[in-house]
Short mmCIF file of N, CA and C in Angstrom, two decimals:
data_model
loop_
_atom_site.label_atom_id
_atom_site.label_comp_id
_atom_site.label_asym_id
_atom_site.label_seq_id
_atom_site.Cartn_x
_atom_site.Cartn_y
_atom_site.Cartn_z
N MET P 19 -10.79 20.17 -1.95
CA MET P 19 -10.46 18.97 -2.65
C MET P 19 -10.22 19.32 -4.10
N GLY P 20 -9.28 18.67 -4.71
CA GLY P 20 -8.98 18.94 -6.10
C GLY P 20 -8.62 17.65 -6.82
N LEU P 21 -8.78 17.66 -8.13
CA LEU P 21 -8.42 16.53 -8.98
C LEU P 21 -7.53 17.05 -10.10
N LEU P 22 -6.62 16.22 -10.56
CA LEU P 22 -5.74 16.58 -11.66
C LEU P 22 -5.98 15.62 -12.82
N ALA P 23 -5.99 16.15 -14.04
CA ALA P 23 -6.02 15.33 -15.24
C ALA P 23 -4.60 15.31 -15.78
N LEU P 24 -3.99 14.14 -15.83
CA LEU P 24 -2.61 14.01 -16.29
C LEU P 24 -2.57 13.87 -17.81
N ASP P 25 -1.54 14.43 -18.43
CA ASP P 25 -1.37 14.29 -19.87
C ASP P 25 -0.99 12.85 -20.24
N THR P 26 -0.26 12.20 -19.36
CA THR P 26 0.15 10.82 -19.57
C THR P 26 -0.50 9.96 -18.50
N PRO P 27 -1.15 8.87 -18.90
CA PRO P 27 -1.82 8.04 -17.89
C PRO P 27 -0.85 7.48 -16.87
N LEU P 28 -1.30 7.38 -15.65
CA LEU P 28 -0.56 6.74 -14.58
C LEU P 28 -1.12 5.32 -14.49
N VAL P 29 -0.31 4.34 -14.86
CA VAL P 29 -0.79 2.96 -14.92
C VAL P 29 -0.39 2.25 -13.63
N LEU P 30 -1.39 1.78 -12.91
CA LEU P 30 -1.19 1.04 -11.67
C LEU P 30 -1.80 -0.34 -11.82
N PRO P 31 -1.31 -1.32 -11.05
CA PRO P 31 -1.92 -2.65 -11.14
C PRO P 31 -3.35 -2.67 -10.61
N GLU P 32 -3.66 -1.72 -9.73
CA GLU P 32 -5.00 -1.64 -9.17
C GLU P 32 -5.24 -0.21 -8.72
N TYR P 33 -6.45 0.29 -8.96
CA TYR P 33 -6.80 1.64 -8.55
C TYR P 33 -7.75 1.57 -7.37
N PRO P 34 -7.60 2.47 -6.40
CA PRO P 34 -8.55 2.46 -5.29
C PRO P 34 -9.91 2.97 -5.73
N SER P 35 -10.94 2.53 -5.05
CA SER P 35 -12.27 3.09 -5.27
C SER P 35 -12.44 4.24 -4.28
N PHE P 36 -13.60 4.87 -4.30
CA PHE P 36 -13.85 5.94 -3.34
C PHE P 36 -15.24 5.78 -2.77
N SER P 37 -15.38 6.22 -1.53
CA SER P 37 -16.65 6.09 -0.83
C SER P 37 -17.73 6.93 -1.49
N THR P 38 -18.92 6.35 -1.59
CA THR P 38 -20.07 7.06 -2.15
C THR P 38 -21.15 7.27 -1.09
N ALA P 39 -20.89 6.83 0.12
CA ALA P 39 -21.82 6.99 1.24
C ALA P 39 -21.00 7.29 2.49
N PRO P 40 -21.58 7.98 3.47
CA PRO P 40 -20.83 8.28 4.68
C PRO P 40 -20.46 7.02 5.45
N LEU P 41 -19.34 7.08 6.12
CA LEU P 41 -18.93 5.97 6.97
C LEU P 41 -19.76 5.98 8.25
N PRO P 42 -20.03 4.82 8.80
CA PRO P 42 -20.74 4.79 10.08
C PRO P 42 -19.86 5.35 11.19
N ASP P 43 -20.49 5.92 12.20
CA ASP P 43 -19.76 6.46 13.34
C ASP P 43 -18.89 5.37 13.95
N GLY P 44 -17.61 5.67 14.12
CA GLY P 44 -16.68 4.72 14.72
C GLY P 44 -15.95 3.85 13.71
N ALA P 45 -16.25 4.00 12.42
CA ALA P 45 -15.52 3.24 11.40
C ALA P 45 -14.04 3.61 11.49
N ARG P 46 -13.20 2.73 11.01
CA ARG P 46 -11.76 2.97 11.09
C ARG P 46 -11.18 3.31 9.72
N VAL P 47 -10.24 4.25 9.72
CA VAL P 47 -9.51 4.62 8.51
C VAL P 47 -8.01 4.58 8.80
N VAL P 48 -7.23 4.48 7.72
CA VAL P 48 -5.78 4.51 7.80
C VAL P 48 -5.31 5.71 6.98
N ASN P 49 -4.59 6.63 7.61
CA ASN P 49 -4.04 7.80 6.92
C ASN P 49 -2.75 7.41 6.21
N VAL P 50 -2.55 7.94 5.01
CA VAL P 50 -1.33 7.68 4.26
C VAL P 50 -0.67 9.02 3.95
N GLY P 51 0.63 9.08 4.15
CA GLY P 51 1.37 10.31 3.88
C GLY P 51 2.84 10.03 3.63
N ARG P 52 3.60 11.11 3.42
CA ARG P 52 5.03 10.98 3.12
C ARG P 52 5.91 11.34 4.31
N ILE P 53 5.29 11.68 5.44
CA ILE P 53 6.07 12.15 6.59
C ILE P 53 5.86 11.20 7.76
N ARG P 54 6.98 10.83 8.41
CA ARG P 54 6.92 10.00 9.61
C ARG P 54 7.86 10.62 10.64
N ASP P 55 7.30 10.89 11.80
CA ASP P 55 8.07 11.49 12.89
C ASP P 55 8.83 12.74 12.43
N GLY P 56 8.17 13.55 11.58
CA GLY P 56 8.75 14.81 11.14
C GLY P 56 9.72 14.69 9.98
N GLU P 57 10.04 13.49 9.54
CA GLU P 57 10.98 13.28 8.43
C GLU P 57 10.20 13.02 7.14
N THR P 58 10.48 13.82 6.11
CA THR P 58 9.81 13.68 4.82
C THR P 58 10.56 12.69 3.95
N SER P 59 9.80 11.81 3.28
CA SER P 59 10.38 10.87 2.33
C SER P 59 9.89 11.22 0.93
N PHE P 60 10.77 11.12 -0.03
CA PHE P 60 10.40 11.35 -1.42
C PHE P 60 10.31 10.03 -2.18
N THR P 61 10.48 8.92 -1.47
CA THR P 61 10.42 7.60 -2.11
C THR P 61 9.47 6.64 -1.42
N ARG P 62 8.98 6.98 -0.24
CA ARG P 62 8.13 6.06 0.52
C ARG P 62 6.85 6.74 0.97
N LEU P 63 5.84 5.89 1.21
CA LEU P 63 4.61 6.35 1.84
C LEU P 63 4.47 5.63 3.17
N TYR P 64 3.87 6.30 4.13
CA TYR P 64 3.67 5.72 5.45
C TYR P 64 2.19 5.63 5.76
N ALA P 65 1.81 4.59 6.45
CA ALA P 65 0.42 4.39 6.85
C ALA P 65 0.32 4.47 8.36
N SER P 66 -0.70 5.16 8.84
CA SER P 66 -0.93 5.25 10.28
C SER P 66 -1.58 3.97 10.77
N ALA P 67 -1.61 3.82 12.07
CA ALA P 67 -2.45 2.79 12.67
C ALA P 67 -3.90 3.19 12.39
N PRO P 68 -4.82 2.23 12.29
CA PRO P 68 -6.22 2.61 12.07
C PRO P 68 -6.74 3.51 13.19
N VAL P 69 -7.52 4.52 12.79
CA VAL P 69 -8.15 5.43 13.75
C VAL P 69 -9.65 5.43 13.51
N ARG P 70 -10.42 5.62 14.57
CA ARG P 70 -11.87 5.71 14.45
C ARG P 70 -12.26 7.12 14.03
N VAL P 71 -13.23 7.19 13.10
CA VAL P 71 -13.70 8.50 12.66
C VAL P 71 -15.12 8.74 13.14
N HIS P 72 -15.43 10.02 13.32
CA HIS P 72 -16.75 10.45 13.78
C HIS P 72 -17.12 11.69 12.97
N ASP P 73 -18.40 11.93 12.84
CA ASP P 73 -18.89 13.13 12.15
C ASP P 73 -18.34 14.35 12.88
N ALA P 74 -17.77 15.28 12.14
CA ALA P 74 -17.17 16.48 12.76
C ALA P 74 -18.13 17.65 12.82
N ALA P 75 -19.39 17.44 12.48
CA ALA P 75 -20.36 18.55 12.54
C ALA P 75 -20.47 19.08 13.97
N ASP P 76 -20.28 18.21 14.96
CA ASP P 76 -20.42 18.64 16.35
C ASP P 76 -19.32 19.61 16.79
N ILE P 77 -18.24 19.71 16.00
CA ILE P 77 -17.20 20.68 16.32
C ILE P 77 -17.10 21.76 15.23
N GLY P 78 -18.16 21.87 14.41
CA GLY P 78 -18.23 22.95 13.43
C GLY P 78 -17.75 22.62 12.03
N TYR P 79 -17.53 21.34 11.71
CA TYR P 79 -17.07 20.95 10.39
C TYR P 79 -18.01 19.90 9.79
N PRO P 80 -19.15 20.35 9.23
CA PRO P 80 -20.18 19.41 8.78
C PRO P 80 -19.81 18.58 7.55
N PHE P 81 -18.71 18.91 6.87
CA PHE P 81 -18.31 18.17 5.68
C PHE P 81 -17.09 17.30 5.93
N SER P 82 -16.81 17.03 7.20
CA SER P 82 -15.60 16.31 7.57
C SER P 82 -15.87 15.23 8.60
N TYR P 83 -14.89 14.35 8.70
CA TYR P 83 -14.82 13.42 9.84
C TYR P 83 -13.76 13.99 10.77
N ARG P 84 -13.85 13.60 12.05
CA ARG P 84 -12.80 13.93 13.00
C ARG P 84 -12.27 12.63 13.57
N ALA P 85 -11.01 12.65 13.97
CA ALA P 85 -10.37 11.46 14.54
C ALA P 85 -9.26 11.92 15.47
N ALA P 86 -8.74 10.97 16.24
CA ALA P 86 -7.55 11.26 17.04
C ALA P 86 -6.42 11.56 16.05
N GLU P 87 -5.65 12.58 16.34
CA GLU P 87 -4.64 13.06 15.39
C GLU P 87 -3.58 12.00 15.13
N LYS P 88 -3.47 11.58 13.86
CA LYS P 88 -2.43 10.66 13.42
C LYS P 88 -1.64 11.21 12.24
N ILE P 89 -2.23 12.22 11.54
CA ILE P 89 -1.51 12.77 10.40
C ILE P 89 -0.33 13.59 10.90
N GLU P 90 0.65 13.71 10.06
CA GLU P 90 1.84 14.49 10.37
C GLU P 90 1.70 15.88 9.73
N PRO P 91 2.23 16.92 10.36
CA PRO P 91 2.21 18.23 9.72
C PRO P 91 2.85 18.14 8.33
N GLY P 92 2.15 18.61 7.33
CA GLY P 92 2.63 18.54 5.95
C GLY P 92 1.99 17.44 5.13
N ASP P 93 1.24 16.56 5.78
CA ASP P 93 0.59 15.46 5.05
C ASP P 93 -0.85 15.79 4.65
N SER P 94 -1.24 17.04 4.76
CA SER P 94 -2.59 17.42 4.32
C SER P 94 -2.74 17.05 2.85
N GLY P 95 -3.92 16.55 2.49
CA GLY P 95 -4.18 16.14 1.12
C GLY P 95 -3.96 14.67 0.88
N GLY P 96 -3.37 13.97 1.84
CA GLY P 96 -3.15 12.54 1.70
C GLY P 96 -4.44 11.77 1.90
N PRO P 97 -4.54 10.57 1.32
CA PRO P 97 -5.77 9.79 1.43
C PRO P 97 -5.92 9.13 2.79
N ALA P 98 -7.18 8.92 3.18
CA ALA P 98 -7.52 8.12 4.36
C ALA P 98 -8.36 6.96 3.82
N PHE P 99 -7.78 5.76 3.88
CA PHE P 99 -8.42 4.56 3.35
C PHE P 99 -9.27 3.88 4.41
N VAL P 100 -10.38 3.29 3.99
CA VAL P 100 -11.20 2.50 4.91
C VAL P 100 -10.36 1.31 5.34
N SER P 101 -10.17 1.15 6.64
CA SER P 101 -9.34 0.09 7.17
C SER P 101 -9.90 -1.28 6.80
N GLY P 102 -9.05 -2.11 6.20
CA GLY P 102 -9.43 -3.48 5.87
C GLY P 102 -10.19 -3.65 4.57
N ALA P 103 -10.56 -2.57 3.90
CA ALA P 103 -11.33 -2.69 2.65
C ALA P 103 -10.41 -3.11 1.50
N LEU P 104 -10.83 -4.12 0.76
CA LEU P 104 -10.12 -4.54 -0.45
C LEU P 104 -11.12 -4.69 -1.57
N PRO P 105 -10.91 -4.11 -2.72
CA PRO P 105 -9.79 -3.25 -3.00
C PRO P 105 -9.82 -2.00 -2.11
N HIS P 106 -8.68 -1.34 -2.04
CA HIS P 106 -8.60 -0.15 -1.19
C HIS P 106 -9.67 0.86 -1.58
N ARG P 107 -10.23 1.52 -0.56
CA ARG P 107 -11.29 2.51 -0.80
C ARG P 107 -10.94 3.78 -0.03
N ILE P 108 -10.88 4.89 -0.74
CA ILE P 108 -10.59 6.19 -0.11
C ILE P 108 -11.89 6.74 0.47
N ALA P 109 -11.87 7.02 1.77
CA ALA P 109 -13.05 7.56 2.45
C ALA P 109 -12.96 9.07 2.63
N ALA P 110 -11.73 9.58 2.70
CA ALA P 110 -11.55 11.00 3.01
C ALA P 110 -10.15 11.42 2.60
N VAL P 111 -9.92 12.72 2.68
CA VAL P 111 -8.62 13.31 2.41
C VAL P 111 -8.22 14.08 3.66
N SER P 112 -6.97 13.88 4.11
CA SER P 112 -6.50 14.58 5.29
C SER P 112 -6.56 16.07 5.07
N SER P 113 -7.21 16.77 5.99
CA SER P 113 -7.41 18.19 5.86
C SER P 113 -6.49 18.97 6.79
N GLY P 114 -6.30 18.49 7.98
CA GLY P 114 -5.44 19.19 8.93
C GLY P 114 -5.60 18.61 10.31
N GLY P 115 -4.79 19.08 11.22
CA GLY P 115 -4.87 18.57 12.57
C GLY P 115 -4.25 19.54 13.56
N GLY P 116 -4.54 19.28 14.80
CA GLY P 116 -3.99 20.08 15.88
C GLY P 116 -4.71 19.79 17.17
N ASP P 117 -4.02 19.99 18.27
CA ASP P 117 -4.59 19.76 19.60
C ASP P 117 -5.15 18.36 19.75
N GLY P 118 -4.52 17.38 19.08
CA GLY P 118 -4.93 15.97 19.23
C GLY P 118 -6.08 15.54 18.35
N VAL P 119 -6.59 16.45 17.49
CA VAL P 119 -7.72 16.11 16.61
C VAL P 119 -7.29 16.34 15.17
N GLU P 120 -7.67 15.42 14.28
CA GLU P 120 -7.45 15.65 12.86
C GLU P 120 -8.79 15.73 12.16
N LEU P 121 -8.84 16.50 11.09
CA LEU P 121 -10.04 16.61 10.27
C LEU P 121 -9.77 15.96 8.93
N LEU P 122 -10.76 15.23 8.44
CA LEU P 122 -10.66 14.51 7.18
C LEU P 122 -11.84 14.91 6.31
N ALA P 123 -11.56 15.50 5.15
CA ALA P 123 -12.61 15.93 4.23
C ALA P 123 -13.25 14.70 3.59
N ARG P 124 -14.57 14.60 3.71
CA ARG P 124 -15.31 13.42 3.24
C ARG P 124 -15.36 13.34 1.72
N ILE P 125 -15.04 12.18 1.17
CA ILE P 125 -15.08 11.94 -0.27
C ILE P 125 -16.51 11.70 -0.76
N ASP P 126 -17.33 11.05 0.05
CA ASP P 126 -18.69 10.70 -0.40
C ASP P 126 -19.50 11.93 -0.81
N LEU P 127 -19.18 13.08 -0.24
CA LEU P 127 -19.93 14.30 -0.56
C LEU P 127 -19.61 14.84 -1.95
N VAL P 128 -18.50 14.39 -2.53
CA VAL P 128 -18.12 14.84 -3.87
C VAL P 128 -17.97 13.66 -4.84
N ALA P 129 -18.55 12.53 -4.49
CA ALA P 129 -18.41 11.32 -5.32
C ALA P 129 -18.95 11.54 -6.74
N ASP P 130 -20.09 12.21 -6.87
CA ASP P 130 -20.65 12.47 -8.20
C ASP P 130 -19.72 13.37 -9.01
N TRP P 131 -19.18 14.38 -8.37
CA TRP P 131 -18.24 15.30 -9.03
C TRP P 131 -17.00 14.54 -9.50
N ILE P 132 -16.48 13.63 -8.67
CA ILE P 132 -15.31 12.83 -9.06
C ILE P 132 -15.64 11.96 -10.27
N SER P 133 -16.79 11.30 -10.24
CA SER P 133 -17.20 10.45 -11.37
C SER P 133 -17.36 11.27 -12.65
N ASP P 134 -17.98 12.43 -12.54
CA ASP P 134 -18.14 13.30 -13.70
C ASP P 134 -16.79 13.75 -14.25
N PHE P 135 -15.86 14.09 -13.36
CA PHE P 135 -14.52 14.51 -13.77
C PHE P 135 -13.81 13.38 -14.51
N LEU P 136 -13.87 12.17 -13.96
CA LEU P 136 -13.23 11.03 -14.60
C LEU P 136 -13.82 10.77 -15.98
N ALA P 137 -15.12 10.83 -16.09
CA ALA P 137 -15.78 10.59 -17.38
C ALA P 137 -15.39 11.67 -18.39
N LEU P 138 -15.28 12.90 -17.95
CA LEU P 138 -14.95 14.01 -18.84
C LEU P 138 -13.50 13.95 -19.32
N HIS P 139 -12.59 13.59 -18.42
CA HIS P 139 -11.17 13.62 -18.75
C HIS P 139 -10.61 12.32 -19.25
N ASP P 140 -11.27 11.20 -18.97
CA ASP P 140 -10.79 9.91 -19.46
C ASP P 140 -11.94 8.91 -19.43
N PRO P 141 -12.78 8.92 -20.46
CA PRO P 141 -13.91 8.00 -20.45
C PRO P 141 -13.48 6.55 -20.25
N GLY P 142 -12.28 6.17 -20.69
CA GLY P 142 -11.82 4.80 -20.51
C GLY P 142 -11.48 4.47 -19.07
N ALA P 143 -11.36 5.49 -18.21
CA ALA P 143 -11.02 5.22 -16.81
C ALA P 143 -12.18 4.58 -16.07
N LEU P 144 -13.40 4.77 -16.55
CA LEU P 144 -14.55 4.21 -15.85
C LEU P 144 -14.92 2.82 -16.32
N ALA P 145 -14.73 2.51 -17.58
CA ALA P 145 -15.07 1.18 -18.08
C ALA P 145 -14.41 0.96 -19.43
N GLN P 146 -14.01 -0.25 -19.67
CA GLN P 146 -13.42 -0.57 -20.95
C GLN P 146 -14.53 -0.98 -21.93
N ASP P 147 -14.21 -0.88 -23.21
CA ASP P 147 -15.13 -1.38 -24.22
C ASP P 147 -14.98 -2.89 -24.24
N THR P 148 -15.98 -3.59 -23.79
CA THR P 148 -15.88 -5.04 -23.62
C THR P 148 -16.67 -5.80 -24.67
N THR P 149 -17.21 -5.10 -25.65
CA THR P 149 -17.98 -5.81 -26.66
C THR P 149 -17.06 -6.78 -27.40
N ALA P 150 -17.62 -7.85 -27.85
CA ALA P 150 -16.82 -8.90 -28.47
C ALA P 150 -16.12 -8.43 -29.74
N GLY P 151 -16.75 -7.55 -30.54
CA GLY P 151 -16.13 -7.12 -31.78
C GLY P 151 -15.72 -8.36 -32.58
N SER P 152 -14.44 -8.47 -32.90
CA SER P 152 -13.98 -9.67 -33.60
C SER P 152 -13.51 -10.75 -32.63
N CYS P 153 -13.67 -10.51 -31.33
CA CYS P 153 -13.30 -11.51 -30.33
C CYS P 153 -14.38 -12.59 -30.25
N ALA P 154 -13.98 -13.76 -29.82
CA ALA P 154 -14.91 -14.89 -29.70
C ALA P 154 -15.97 -14.65 -28.63
N HIS P 155 -15.68 -13.79 -27.67
CA HIS P 155 -16.63 -13.46 -26.61
C HIS P 155 -16.23 -12.15 -25.95
N ASP P 156 -17.10 -11.62 -25.11
CA ASP P 156 -16.88 -10.39 -24.36
C ASP P 156 -15.63 -10.55 -23.48
N LEU P 157 -14.82 -9.51 -23.39
CA LEU P 157 -13.60 -9.56 -22.58
C LEU P 157 -13.88 -9.66 -21.09
N CYS P 158 -15.08 -9.34 -20.66
CA CYS P 158 -15.45 -9.41 -19.25
C CYS P 158 -16.12 -10.73 -18.89
N ALA P 159 -16.09 -11.68 -19.82
CA ALA P 159 -16.71 -12.98 -19.57
C ALA P 159 -15.68 -14.08 -19.80
N PRO P 160 -15.58 -15.04 -18.88
CA PRO P 160 -14.70 -16.18 -19.13
C PRO P 160 -15.17 -16.97 -20.34
N GLY P 161 -14.25 -17.66 -20.98
CA GLY P 161 -14.58 -18.48 -22.13
C GLY P 161 -13.34 -19.03 -22.78
N GLU P 162 -13.46 -19.34 -24.07
CA GLU P 162 -12.34 -19.91 -24.80
C GLU P 162 -11.22 -18.89 -24.91
N PRO P 163 -10.00 -19.34 -25.20
CA PRO P 163 -8.89 -18.40 -25.35
C PRO P 163 -9.20 -17.39 -26.46
N LEU P 164 -8.71 -16.17 -26.29
CA LEU P 164 -8.98 -15.12 -27.28
C LEU P 164 -7.77 -14.92 -28.19
N ASP P 165 -8.07 -14.51 -29.41
CA ASP P 165 -7.04 -14.13 -30.36
C ASP P 165 -6.54 -12.75 -29.91
N PRO P 166 -5.25 -12.58 -29.67
CA PRO P 166 -4.77 -11.28 -29.19
C PRO P 166 -5.03 -10.15 -30.19
N ASP P 167 -5.26 -10.47 -31.46
CA ASP P 167 -5.51 -9.45 -32.46
C ASP P 167 -6.97 -9.01 -32.50
N CYS P 168 -7.84 -9.64 -31.67
CA CYS P 168 -9.27 -9.31 -31.76
C CYS P 168 -9.61 -7.98 -31.09
N ALA P 169 -8.77 -7.50 -30.17
CA ALA P 169 -9.01 -6.23 -29.48
C ALA P 169 -7.72 -5.78 -28.81
N PRO P 170 -7.48 -4.46 -28.74
CA PRO P 170 -6.25 -3.99 -28.09
C PRO P 170 -6.10 -4.51 -26.66
N CYS P 171 -7.21 -4.57 -25.92
CA CYS P 171 -7.10 -5.03 -24.54
C CYS P 171 -6.78 -6.52 -24.48
N ALA P 172 -7.28 -7.30 -25.43
CA ALA P 172 -6.94 -8.73 -25.48
C ALA P 172 -5.44 -8.88 -25.70
N ALA P 173 -4.88 -8.07 -26.59
CA ALA P 173 -3.45 -8.13 -26.85
C ALA P 173 -2.65 -7.81 -25.59
N GLN P 174 -3.08 -6.77 -24.87
CA GLN P 174 -2.39 -6.41 -23.63
C GLN P 174 -2.47 -7.52 -22.59
N ALA P 175 -3.66 -8.08 -22.41
CA ALA P 175 -3.84 -9.14 -21.42
C ALA P 175 -3.04 -10.38 -21.80
N CYS P 176 -3.01 -10.71 -23.09
CA CYS P 176 -2.28 -11.91 -23.53
C CYS P 176 -0.78 -11.73 -23.43
N GLU P 177 -0.33 -10.50 -23.62
CA GLU P 177 1.10 -10.24 -23.44
C GLU P 177 1.47 -10.40 -21.96
N GLU P 178 0.59 -9.92 -21.08
CA GLU P 178 0.81 -10.03 -19.64
C GLU P 178 0.69 -11.48 -19.17
N ASP P 179 -0.28 -12.22 -19.73
CA ASP P 179 -0.55 -13.59 -19.31
C ASP P 179 -0.92 -14.43 -20.53
N PRO P 180 0.07 -15.08 -21.18
CA PRO P 180 -0.19 -15.85 -22.40
C PRO P 180 -1.26 -16.93 -22.24
N TYR P 181 -1.47 -17.41 -21.03
CA TYR P 181 -2.49 -18.43 -20.77
C TYR P 181 -3.84 -18.00 -21.34
N CYS P 182 -4.14 -16.70 -21.28
CA CYS P 182 -5.44 -16.18 -21.71
C CYS P 182 -5.71 -16.39 -23.20
N CYS P 183 -4.64 -16.45 -24.00
CA CYS P 183 -4.82 -16.62 -25.44
C CYS P 183 -4.36 -17.99 -25.94
N GLU P 184 -3.81 -18.77 -25.03
CA GLU P 184 -3.34 -20.10 -25.42
C GLU P 184 -4.19 -21.23 -24.86
N VAL P 185 -4.73 -21.03 -23.64
CA VAL P 185 -5.47 -22.12 -22.98
C VAL P 185 -6.92 -21.76 -22.74
N GLU P 186 -7.15 -20.68 -22.00
CA GLU P 186 -8.51 -20.32 -21.60
C GLU P 186 -8.55 -18.86 -21.15
N TRP P 187 -9.61 -18.16 -21.49
CA TRP P 187 -9.85 -16.81 -20.98
C TRP P 187 -10.68 -17.00 -19.71
N ASP P 188 -9.98 -17.18 -18.57
CA ASP P 188 -10.67 -17.49 -17.32
C ASP P 188 -10.88 -16.23 -16.48
N ALA P 189 -11.36 -16.41 -15.25
CA ALA P 189 -11.64 -15.27 -14.37
C ALA P 189 -10.39 -14.43 -14.13
N GLN P 190 -9.23 -15.06 -14.08
CA GLN P 190 -7.98 -14.32 -13.90
C GLN P 190 -7.73 -13.40 -15.10
N CYS P 191 -8.02 -13.88 -16.30
CA CYS P 191 -7.85 -13.07 -17.51
C CYS P 191 -8.81 -11.88 -17.50
N VAL P 192 -10.04 -12.13 -17.07
CA VAL P 192 -11.02 -11.04 -16.95
C VAL P 192 -10.49 -9.99 -15.98
N SER P 193 -9.97 -10.45 -14.84
CA SER P 193 -9.43 -9.54 -13.83
C SER P 193 -8.24 -8.75 -14.38
N GLU P 194 -7.34 -9.45 -15.06
CA GLU P 194 -6.17 -8.78 -15.62
C GLU P 194 -6.57 -7.75 -16.68
N SER P 195 -7.53 -8.08 -17.53
CA SER P 195 -7.94 -7.11 -18.55
C SER P 195 -8.57 -5.89 -17.90
N SER P 196 -9.28 -6.11 -16.77
CA SER P 196 -9.86 -4.98 -16.04
C SER P 196 -8.79 -4.07 -15.47
N LEU P 197 -7.71 -4.67 -14.98
CA LEU P 197 -6.62 -3.86 -14.42
C LEU P 197 -5.87 -3.11 -15.52
N LEU P 198 -5.71 -3.75 -16.67
CA LEU P 198 -4.95 -3.15 -17.76
C LEU P 198 -5.74 -2.10 -18.55
N CYS P 199 -7.04 -2.33 -18.72
CA CYS P 199 -7.81 -1.52 -19.66
C CYS P 199 -8.97 -0.78 -19.04
N GLY P 200 -9.21 -0.94 -17.78
CA GLY P 200 -10.35 -0.31 -17.12
C GLY P 200 -11.32 -1.36 -16.67
N PRO P 201 -12.06 -1.07 -15.59
CA PRO P 201 -12.95 -2.08 -15.01
C PRO P 201 -14.08 -2.50 -15.94
N CYS P 202 -14.48 -3.73 -15.78
CA CYS P 202 -15.64 -4.22 -16.53
C CYS P 202 -16.89 -3.54 -16.00
N PRO P 203 -17.85 -3.26 -16.91
CA PRO P 203 -19.07 -2.58 -16.45
C PRO P 203 -19.91 -3.46 -15.55
#
């Protein structure tokens, strides 16, 4: 498993979380990759049907899950999301497959390492500074509309949704600021 620190932030409307505990036997995951039926796409991602995962220690891989093979050759390294979890949660990374079995490297076993890496390379990726500062209230709390000049994140949220600075800083504004500036603690 590997992580990359990008020089330029990749801004997404929502970031997936990652598993911090093992999945129960028989839980379902969805594999995501760029290959479908042997054809590689450079513009699309494909999701498998949900597959049940089981501890792979019984076949000699104690740090993996095993499942019926759904990954395509070449999709190693792609995420396996917990089926039905919202927000999306990565449970494993596709490791390989063959003879009808796929192996998925468990994320929960390296969750602390991932958190440490994120904190080291981008402290803002884990939580935004939500103190009120010159704002009328904390950015993670609903309340009166905020002055966009009170904090950089308030300005971003108000540009995205003027309602937050004109009418009310409601739960939607809190959610939007979390997506724009990092999750609330």
